[in-house]
JSON list of C-alpha atoms in Angstrom, two decimals:
[
{"chain": "A", "resi": 1, "resn": "MET", "atom": "CA", "xyz": [-56.41, -18.91, 3.09]},
{"chain": "A", "resi": 2, "resn": "ALA", "atom": "CA", "xyz": [-60.33, -17.62, 3.34]},
{"chain": "A", "resi": 3, "resn": "VAL", "atom": "CA", "xyz": [-61.28, -14.86, 6.11]},
{"chain": "A", "resi": 4, "resn": "VAL", "atom": "CA", "xyz": [-65.23, -16.04, 6.93]},
{"chain": "A", "resi": 5, "resn": "ARG", "atom": "CA", "xyz": [-67.02, -13.13, 9.24]},
{"chain": "A", "resi": 6, "resn": "LYS", "atom": "CA", "xyz": [-67.99, -14.72, 12.87]},
{"chain": "A", "resi": 7, "resn": "LYS", "atom": "CA", "xyz": [-68.35, -12.60, 16.01]},
{"chain": "A", "resi": 8, "resn": "VAL", "atom": "CA", "xyz": [-66.33, -11.74, 18.93]},
{"chain": "A", "resi": 9, "resn": "SER", "atom": "CA", "xyz": [-66.61, -9.68, 21.12]},
{"chain": "A", "resi": 10, "resn": "SER", "atom": "CA", "xyz": [-63.28, -6.63, 21.70]},
{"chain": "A", "resi": 11, "resn": "VAL", "atom": "CA", "xyz": [-61.88, -5.44, 24.12]},
{"chain": "A", "resi": 12, "resn": "ARG", "atom": "CA", "xyz": [-61.30, -1.79, 25.21]},
{"chain": "A", "resi": 13, "resn": "THR", "atom": "CA", "xyz": [-58.51, 0.76, 27.01]},
{"chain": "A", "resi": 14, "resn": "SER", "atom": "CA", "xyz": [-59.56, 3.02, 29.38]},
{"chain": "A", "resi": 15, "resn": "ALA", "atom": "CA", "xyz": [-62.00, 5.66, 27.51]},
{"chain": "A", "resi": 16, "resn": "MET", "atom": "CA", "xyz": [-58.87, 8.52, 28.30]},
{"chain": "A", "resi": 17, "resn": "SER", "atom": "CA", "xyz": [-57.46, 6.00, 26.71]},
{"chain": "A", "resi": 18, "resn": "ALA", "atom": "CA", "xyz": [-58.85, 5.32, 23.76]},
{"chain": "A", "resi": 19, "resn": "GLN", "atom": "CA", "xyz": [-59.42, 9.20, 23.93]},
{"chain": "A", "resi": 20, "resn": "ARG", "atom": "CA", "xyz": [-56.21, 9.70, 23.11]},
{"chain": "A", "resi": 21, "resn": "GLU", "atom": "CA", "xyz": [-55.94, 6.97, 19.98]},
{"chain": "A", "resi": 22, "resn": "VAL", "atom": "CA", "xyz": [-58.58, 9.29, 18.82]},
{"chain": "A", "resi": 23, "resn": "ASP", "atom": "CA", "xyz": [-57.33, 12.38, 19.05]},
{"chain": "A", "resi": 24, "resn": "LEU", "atom": "CA", "xyz": [-54.11, 11.11, 17.04]},
{"chain": "A", "resi": 25, "resn": "ARG", "atom": "CA", "xyz": [-55.70, 8.87, 14.62]},
{"chain": "A", "resi": 26, "resn": "GLN", "atom": "CA", "xyz": [-57.06, 12.15, 13.60]},
{"chain": "A", "resi": 27, "resn": "ARG", "atom": "CA", "xyz": [-54.17, 14.13, 13.60]},
{"chain": "A", "resi": 28, "resn": "LEU", "atom": "CA", "xyz": [-52.61, 11.59, 12.01]},
{"chain": "A", "resi": 29, "resn": "SER", "atom": "CA", "xyz": [-55.27, 11.45, 8.86]},
{"chain": "A", "resi": 30, "resn": "ASP", "atom": "CA", "xyz": [-55.40, 14.93, 8.50]},
{"chain": "A", "resi": 31, "resn": "ALA", "atom": "CA", "xyz": [-51.90, 14.86, 8.29]},
{"chain": "A", "resi": 32, "resn": "GLY", "atom": "CA", "xyz": [-52.49, 12.47, 5.35]},
{"chain": "A", "resi": 33, "resn": "LEU", "atom": "CA", "xyz": [-49.53, 9.42, 7.55]},
{"chain": "A", "resi": 34, "resn": "LEU", "atom": "CA", "xyz": [-52.65, 6.73, 7.89]},
{"chain": "A", "resi": 35, "resn": "ARG", "atom": "CA", "xyz": [-52.62, 5.23, 3.42]},
{"chain": "A", "resi": 36, "resn": "VAL", "atom": "CA", "xyz": [-52.15, 2.24, 3.37]},
{"chain": "A", "resi": 37, "resn": "PRO", "atom": "CA", "xyz": [-49.30, 0.97, 3.80]},
{"chain": "A", "resi": 38, "resn": "VAL", "atom": "CA", "xyz": [-48.99, 3.26, 7.06]},
{"chain": "A", "resi": 39, "resn": "ASN", "atom": "CA", "xyz": [-45.94, 4.85, 6.80]},
{"chain": "A", "resi": 40, "resn": "VAL", "atom": "CA", "xyz": [-45.00, 4.02, 11.43]},
{"chain": "A", "resi": 41, "resn": "VAL", "atom": "CA", "xyz": [-41.68, 6.02, 9.76]},
{"chain": "A", "resi": 42, "resn": "ALA", "atom": "CA", "xyz": [-43.58, 9.37, 9.22]},
{"chain": "A", "resi": 43, "resn": "ILE", "atom": "CA", "xyz": [-45.48, 9.18, 11.92]},
{"chain": "A", "resi": 44, "resn": "ALA", "atom": "CA", "xyz": [-42.80, 8.64, 13.85]},
{"chain": "A", "resi": 45, "resn": "GLU", "atom": "CA", "xyz": [-41.03, 11.17, 13.38]},
{"chain": "A", "resi": 46, "resn": "PHE", "atom": "CA", "xyz": [-44.35, 12.94, 12.86]},
{"chain": "A", "resi": 47, "resn": "LEU", "atom": "CA", "xyz": [-44.59, 12.84, 16.61]},
{"chain": "A", "resi": 48, "resn": "GLY", "atom": "CA", "xyz": [-41.33, 13.69, 17.09]},
{"chain": "A", "resi": 49, "resn": "LEU", "atom": "CA", "xyz": [-39.63, 10.50, 17.71]},
{"chain": "A", "resi": 50, "resn": "GLU", "atom": "CA", "xyz": [-36.14, 9.30, 15.87]},
{"chain": "A", "resi": 51, "resn": "VAL", "atom": "CA", "xyz": [-36.51, 5.93, 14.59]},
{"chain": "A", "resi": 52, "resn": "VAL", "atom": "CA", "xyz": [-32.12, 4.28, 14.14]},
{"chain": "A", "resi": 53, "resn": "GLU", "atom": "CA", "xyz": [-31.80, 0.80, 12.73]},
{"chain": "A", "resi": 54, "resn": "GLU", "atom": "CA", "xyz": [-28.93, -1.52, 14.33]},
{"chain": "A", "resi": 55, "resn": "PRO", "atom": "CA", "xyz": [-28.27, -5.30, 14.74]},
{"chain": "A", "resi": 56, "resn": "MET", "atom": "CA", "xyz": [-30.32, -5.75, 18.27]},
{"chain": "A", "resi": 57, "resn": "ALA", "atom": "CA", "xyz": [-30.42, -9.72, 19.89]},
{"chain": "A", "resi": 58, "resn": "ASP", "atom": "CA", "xyz": [-32.35, -11.85, 17.84]},
{"chain": "A", "resi": 59, "resn": "ASP", "atom": "CA", "xyz": [-34.72, -11.87, 20.78]},
{"chain": "A", "resi": 60, "resn": "LEU", "atom": "CA", "xyz": [-34.89, -8.47, 20.71]},
{"chain": "A", "resi": 61, "resn": "SER", "atom": "CA", "xyz": [-37.83, -6.21, 18.24]},
{"chain": "A", "resi": 62, "resn": "GLY", "atom": "CA", "xyz": [-36.88, -3.06, 19.64]},
{"chain": "A", "resi": 63, "resn": "TYR", "atom": "CA", "xyz": [-36.39, -0.46, 22.33]},
{"chain": "A", "resi": 64, "resn": "LEU", "atom": "CA", "xyz": [-37.66, 3.66, 23.11]},
{"chain": "A", "resi": 65, "resn": "GLU", "atom": "CA", "xyz": [-36.15, 5.15, 25.42]},
{"chain": "A", "resi": 66, "resn": "VAL", "atom": "CA", "xyz": [-35.29, 8.75, 26.83]},
{"chain": "A", "resi": 67, "resn": "ARG", "atom": "CA", "xyz": [-31.63, 10.29, 25.07]},
{"chain": "A", "resi": 68, "resn": "SER", "atom": "CA", "xyz": [-29.54, 12.76, 25.80]},
{"chain": "A", "resi": 69, "resn": "GLY", "atom": "CA", "xyz": [-33.55, 14.18, 26.19]},
{"chain": "A", "resi": 70, "resn": "SER", "atom": "CA", "xyz": [-35.62, 12.94, 22.95]},
{"chain": "A", "resi": 71, "resn": "TRP", "atom": "CA", "xyz": [-37.49, 9.72, 22.38]},
{"chain": "A", "resi": 72, "resn": "VAL", "atom": "CA", "xyz": [-35.98, 7.47, 20.16]},
{"chain": "A", "resi": 73, "resn": "VAL", "atom": "CA", "xyz": [-37.10, 4.66, 18.68]},
{"chain": "A", "resi": 74, "resn": "GLY", "atom": "CA", "xyz": [-34.34, 1.54, 18.45]},
{"chain": "A", "resi": 75, "resn": "VAL", "atom": "CA", "xyz": [-35.39, -1.81, 15.95]},
{"chain": "A", "resi": 76, "resn": "ASN", "atom": "CA", "xyz": [-33.63, -4.41, 15.20]},
{"chain": "A", "resi": 77, "resn": "SER", "atom": "CA", "xyz": [-32.14, -4.25, 11.92]},
{"chain": "A", "resi": 78, "resn": "LEU", "atom": "CA", "xyz": [-31.96, -8.39, 11.12]},
{"chain": "A", "resi": 79, "resn": "HIS", "atom": "CA", "xyz": [-35.30, -8.66, 11.35]},
{"chain": "A", "resi": 80, "resn": "HIS", "atom": "CA", "xyz": [-37.68, -8.75, 8.95]},
{"chain": "A", "resi": 81, "resn": "ARG", "atom": "CA", "xyz": [-39.07, -5.28, 7.17]},
{"chain": "A", "resi": 82, "resn": "ASN", "atom": "CA", "xyz": [-42.51, -6.02, 8.49]},
{"chain": "A", "resi": 83, "resn": "ARG", "atom": "CA", "xyz": [-41.23, -6.80, 11.51]},
{"chain": "A", "resi": 84, "resn": "LYS", "atom": "CA", "xyz": [-39.50, -3.93, 11.67]},
{"chain": "A", "resi": 85, "resn": "ARG", "atom": "CA", "xyz": [-42.47, -2.25, 10.84]},
{"chain": "A", "resi": 86, "resn": "PHE", "atom": "CA", "xyz": [-45.09, -3.19, 13.63]},
{"chain": "A", "resi": 87, "resn": "THR", "atom": "CA", "xyz": [-41.54, -2.74, 15.36]},
{"chain": "A", "resi": 88, "resn": "ILE", "atom": "CA", "xyz": [-42.14, 0.66, 14.87]},
{"chain": "A", "resi": 89, "resn": "ALA", "atom": "CA", "xyz": [-45.97, 0.88, 15.23]},
{"chain": "A", "resi": 90, "resn": "HIS", "atom": "CA", "xyz": [-45.38, -0.71, 18.70]},
{"chain": "A", "resi": 91, "resn": "GLU", "atom": "CA", "xyz": [-42.40, 2.07, 19.91]},
{"chain": "A", "resi": 92, "resn": "ILE", "atom": "CA", "xyz": [-45.38, 4.84, 18.79]},
{"chain": "A", "resi": 93, "resn": "ALA", "atom": "CA", "xyz": [-47.85, 2.58, 21.05]},
{"chain": "A", "resi": 94, "resn": "HIS", "atom": "CA", "xyz": [-45.23, 3.33, 24.40]},
{"chain": "A", "resi": 95, "resn": "PHE", "atom": "CA", "xyz": [-44.76, 5.83, 23.46]},
{"chain": "A", "resi": 96, "resn": "VAL", "atom": "CA", "xyz": [-48.97, 7.51, 23.03]},
{"chain": "A", "resi": 97, "resn": "LEU", "atom": "CA", "xyz": [-50.05, 5.29, 25.94]},
{"chain": "A", "resi": 98, "resn": "HIS", "atom": "CA", "xyz": [-46.84, 4.83, 28.24]},
{"chain": "A", "resi": 99, "resn": "SER", "atom": "CA", "xyz": [-44.21, 7.32, 27.33]},
{"chain": "A", "resi": 100, "resn": "GLY", "atom": "CA", "xyz": [-45.74, 9.01, 31.16]},
{"chain": "A", "resi": 101, "resn": "GLN", "atom": "CA", "xyz": [-45.42, 6.20, 33.18]},
{"chain": "A", "resi": 102, "resn": "LYS", "atom": "CA", "xyz": [-41.72, 5.10, 32.67]},
{"chain": "A", "resi": 103, "resn": "LYS", "atom": "CA", "xyz": [-38.79, 6.69, 29.91]},
{"chain": "A", "resi": 104, "resn": "SER", "atom": "CA", "xyz": [-37.52, 3.40, 28.73]},
{"chain": "A", "resi": 105, "resn": "PHE", "atom": "CA", "xyz": [-39.24, 0.32, 26.71]},
{"chain": "A", "resi": 106, "resn": "HIS", "atom": "CA", "xyz": [-37.01, -2.61, 26.08]},
{"chain": "A", "resi": 107, "resn": "ASP", "atom": "CA", "xyz": [-39.35, -4.76, 24.14]},
{"chain": "A", "resi": 108, "resn": "GLN", "atom": "CA", "xyz": [-38.36, -8.95, 23.50]},
{"chain": "A", "resi": 109, "resn": "THR", "atom": "CA", "xyz": [-39.61, -10.70, 19.75]},
{"chain": "A", "resi": 110, "resn": "PHE", "atom": "CA", "xyz": [-42.81, -10.73, 20.10]},
{"chain": "A", "resi": 111, "resn": "ALA", "atom": "CA", "xyz": [-44.05, -13.97, 18.84]},
{"chain": "A", "resi": 112, "resn": "ARG", "atom": "CA", "xyz": [-42.30, -15.32, 22.06]},
{"chain": "A", "resi": 113, "resn": "ARG", "atom": "CA", "xyz": [-44.78, -13.80, 24.14]},
{"chain": "A", "resi": 114, "resn": "ASN", "atom": "CA", "xyz": [-48.01, -14.09, 23.84]},
{"chain": "A", "resi": 115, "resn": "ASP", "atom": "CA", "xyz": [-48.87, -15.37, 27.00]},
{"chain": "A", "resi": 116, "resn": "ASP", "atom": "CA", "xyz": [-47.02, -11.76, 29.07]},
{"chain": "A", "resi": 117, "resn": "PRO", "atom": "CA", "xyz": [-49.12, -10.99, 31.61]},
{"chain": "A", "resi": 118, "resn": "ASN", "atom": "CA", "xyz": [-48.17, -7.33, 30.81]},
{"chain": "A", "resi": 119, "resn": "PRO", "atom": "CA", "xyz": [-51.21, -4.97, 30.15]},
{"chain": "A", "resi": 120, "resn": "MET", "atom": "CA", "xyz": [-48.58, -2.36, 29.20]},
{"chain": "A", "resi": 121, "resn": "GLU", "atom": "CA", "xyz": [-47.35, -4.61, 26.59]},
{"chain": "A", "resi": 122, "resn": "ARG", "atom": "CA", "xyz": [-50.73, -6.54, 25.52]},
{"chain": "A", "resi": 123, "resn": "GLU", "atom": "CA", "xyz": [-51.43, -2.07, 25.08]},
{"chain": "A", "resi": 124, "resn": "ALA", "atom": "CA", "xyz": [-48.94, -2.03, 22.39]},
{"chain": "A", "resi": 125, "resn": "ASP", "atom": "CA", "xyz": [-49.05, -5.18, 20.42]},
{"chain": "A", "resi": 126, "resn": "ARG", "atom": "CA", "xyz": [-53.27, -3.65, 19.90]},
{"chain": "A", "resi": 127, "resn": "PHE", "atom": "CA", "xyz": [-52.29, -0.29, 19.62]},
{"chain": "A", "resi": 128, "resn": "ALA", "atom": "CA", "xyz": [-49.83, -1.54, 16.28]},
{"chain": "A", "resi": 129, "resn": "ALA", "atom": "CA", "xyz": [-52.21, -3.32, 15.54]},
{"chain": "A", "resi": 130, "resn": "GLU", "atom": "CA", "xyz": [-54.85, -1.06, 14.58]},
{"chain": "A", "resi": 131, "resn": "LEU", "atom": "CA", "xyz": [-52.27, 1.20, 13.23]},
{"chain": "A", "resi": 132, "resn": "LEU", "atom": "CA", "xyz": [-50.48, -0.54, 10.87]},
{"chain": "A", "resi": 133, "resn": "MET", "atom": "CA", "xyz": [-54.45, -2.64, 9.99]},
{"chain": "A", "resi": 134, "resn": "PRO", "atom": "CA", "xyz": [-57.14, -0.38, 10.27]},
{"chain": "A", "resi": 135, "resn": "GLU", "atom": "CA", "xyz": [-59.92, -1.47, 10.82]},
{"chain": "A", "resi": 136, "resn": "ALA", "atom": "CA", "xyz": [-62.48, 0.23, 9.00]},
{"chain": "A", "resi": 137, "resn": "ASP", "atom": "CA", "xyz": [-59.81, -0.65, 5.40]},
{"chain": "A", "resi": 138, "resn": "VAL", "atom": "CA", "xyz": [-58.79, -4.29, 6.77]},
{"chain": "A", "resi": 139, "resn": "ARG", "atom": "CA", "xyz": [-62.91, -4.32, 6.06]},
{"chain": "A", "resi": 140, "resn": "GLN", "atom": "CA", "xyz": [-63.20, -2.91, 3.00]},
{"chain": "A", "resi": 141, "resn": "MET", "atom": "CA", "xyz": [-60.95, -5.39, 1.33]},
{"chain": "A", "resi": 142, "resn": "ILE", "atom": "CA", "xyz": [-62.16, -8.43, 3.08]},
{"chain": "A", "resi": 143, "resn": "SER", "atom": "CA", "xyz": [-65.66, -7.31, 1.28]},
{"chain": "A", "resi": 144, "resn": "SER", "atom": "CA", "xyz": [-63.51, -6.24, -2.02]},
{"chain": "A", "resi": 145, "resn": "GLY", "atom": "CA", "xyz": [-62.74, -10.06, -2.20]},
{"chain": "A", "resi": 146, "resn": "ASN", "atom": "CA", "xyz": [-59.20, -10.05, -1.08]},
{"chain": "A", "resi": 147, "resn": "THR", "atom": "CA", "xyz": [-59.66, -13.08, 1.10]},
{"chain": "A", "resi": 148, "resn": "THR", "atom": "CA", "xyz": [-56.03, -15.38, 1.93]},
{"chain": "A", "resi": 149, "resn": "LEU", "atom": "CA", "xyz": [-54.11, -14.05, 4.96]},
{"chain": "A", "resi": 150, "resn": "SER", "atom": "CA", "xyz": [-51.18, -13.55, 2.69]},
{"chain": "A", "resi": 151, "resn": "GLY", "atom": "CA", "xyz": [-52.97, -11.19, 0.34]},
{"chain": "A", "resi": 152, "resn": "LEU", "atom": "CA", "xyz": [-54.05, -8.94, 3.13]},
{"chain": "A", "resi": 153, "resn": "ALA", "atom": "CA", "xyz": [-51.13, -9.09, 4.92]},
{"chain": "A", "resi": 154, "resn": "ALA", "atom": "CA", "xyz": [-49.31, -8.20, 1.63]},
{"chain": "A", "resi": 155, "resn": "GLU", "atom": "CA", "xyz": [-51.45, -5.17, 0.90]},
{"chain": "A", "resi": 156, "resn": "PHE", "atom": "CA", "xyz": [-50.59, -3.69, 4.50]},
{"chain": "A", "resi": 157, "resn": "GLY", "atom": "CA", "xyz": [-47.48, -4.23, 4.73]},
{"chain": "A", "resi": 158, "resn": "VAL", "atom": "CA", "xyz": [-47.30, -7.38, 7.96]},
{"chain": "A", "resi": 159, "resn": "SER", "atom": "CA", "xyz": [-46.88, -10.39, 8.47]},
{"chain": "A", "resi": 160, "resn": "ALA", "atom": "CA", "xyz": [-49.39, -13.47, 7.23]},
{"chain": "A", "resi": 161, "resn": "LEU", "atom": "CA", "xyz": [-49.68, -13.85, 11.52]},
{"chain": "A", "resi": 162, "resn": "ALA", "atom": "CA", "xyz": [-50.22, -10.26, 12.08]},
{"chain": "A", "resi": 163, "resn": "MET", "atom": "CA", "xyz": [-52.67, -9.80, 9.70]},
{"chain": "A", "resi": 164, "resn": "LYS", "atom": "CA", "xyz": [-54.37, -13.42, 10.38]},
{"chain": "A", "resi": 165, "resn": "TYR", "atom": "CA", "xyz": [-54.37, -11.67, 14.74]},
{"chain": "A", "resi": 166, "resn": "ARG", "atom": "CA", "xyz": [-56.28, -9.10, 13.46]},
{"chain": "A", "resi": 167, "resn": "VAL", "atom": "CA", "xyz": [-58.50, -10.14, 11.15]},
{"chain": "A", "resi": 168, "resn": "GLN", "atom": "CA", "xyz": [-59.63, -12.53, 13.91]},
{"chain": "A", "resi": 169, "resn": "ASN", "atom": "CA", "xyz": [-59.34, -9.92, 17.24]},
{"chain": "A", "resi": 170, "resn": "LEU", "atom": "CA", "xyz": [-61.94, -7.94, 14.41]},
{"chain": "A", "resi": 171, "resn": "GLY", "atom": "CA", "xyz": [-64.59, -11.16, 14.42]},
{"chain": "A", "resi": 172, "resn": "TYR", "atom": "CA", "xyz": [-63.67, -13.00, 11.80]},
{"chain": "A", "resi": 173, "resn": "ARG", "atom": "CA", "xyz": [-62.45, -16.77, 11.37]},
{"chain": "A", "resi": 174, "resn": "VAL", "atom": "CA", "xyz": [-59.24, -17.92, 9.39]},
{"chain": "A", "resi": 175, "resn": "ASN", "atom": "CA", "xyz": [-60.29, -21.24, 8.13]},
{"chain": "A", "resi": 176, "resn": "GLN", "atom": "CA", "xyz": [-57.62, -23.32, 7.55]}
]
């Protein structure tokens, strides 16, 4: 599938959340952790999170919770590698954006909750997409001629569906 440029507006979170994200992105960049494909486990550890893989029900992707005073990211070991990467990035988002509001997050399979009215989940999905598929890198790869969803997805270590949503959110049109 080719990706073609089109204009689309973007939705942002609050100014305080946006500033936290900018600060985090700078810290991660300074630590050399934003090279594509982004190593989400290294980022989680950089933030002091423990990542554990364990079998879960198929409709559960992962969780973030406090155990013995430390934050733990749990990820469904039965899911595909790309799904696990998105789950970890999503749980990192909950930690960065929402850990002051709750001490536990349990997330259902993301593709099955597209209409979820919960703003925390939408924010975490947006954050995860931006972390795994940084805008500048996506735009650079597309301008360099990598214009297929499968090609882009392979470069970023995400699913073609996640890449489709990301390029659409960046203002590109996906030809069928």
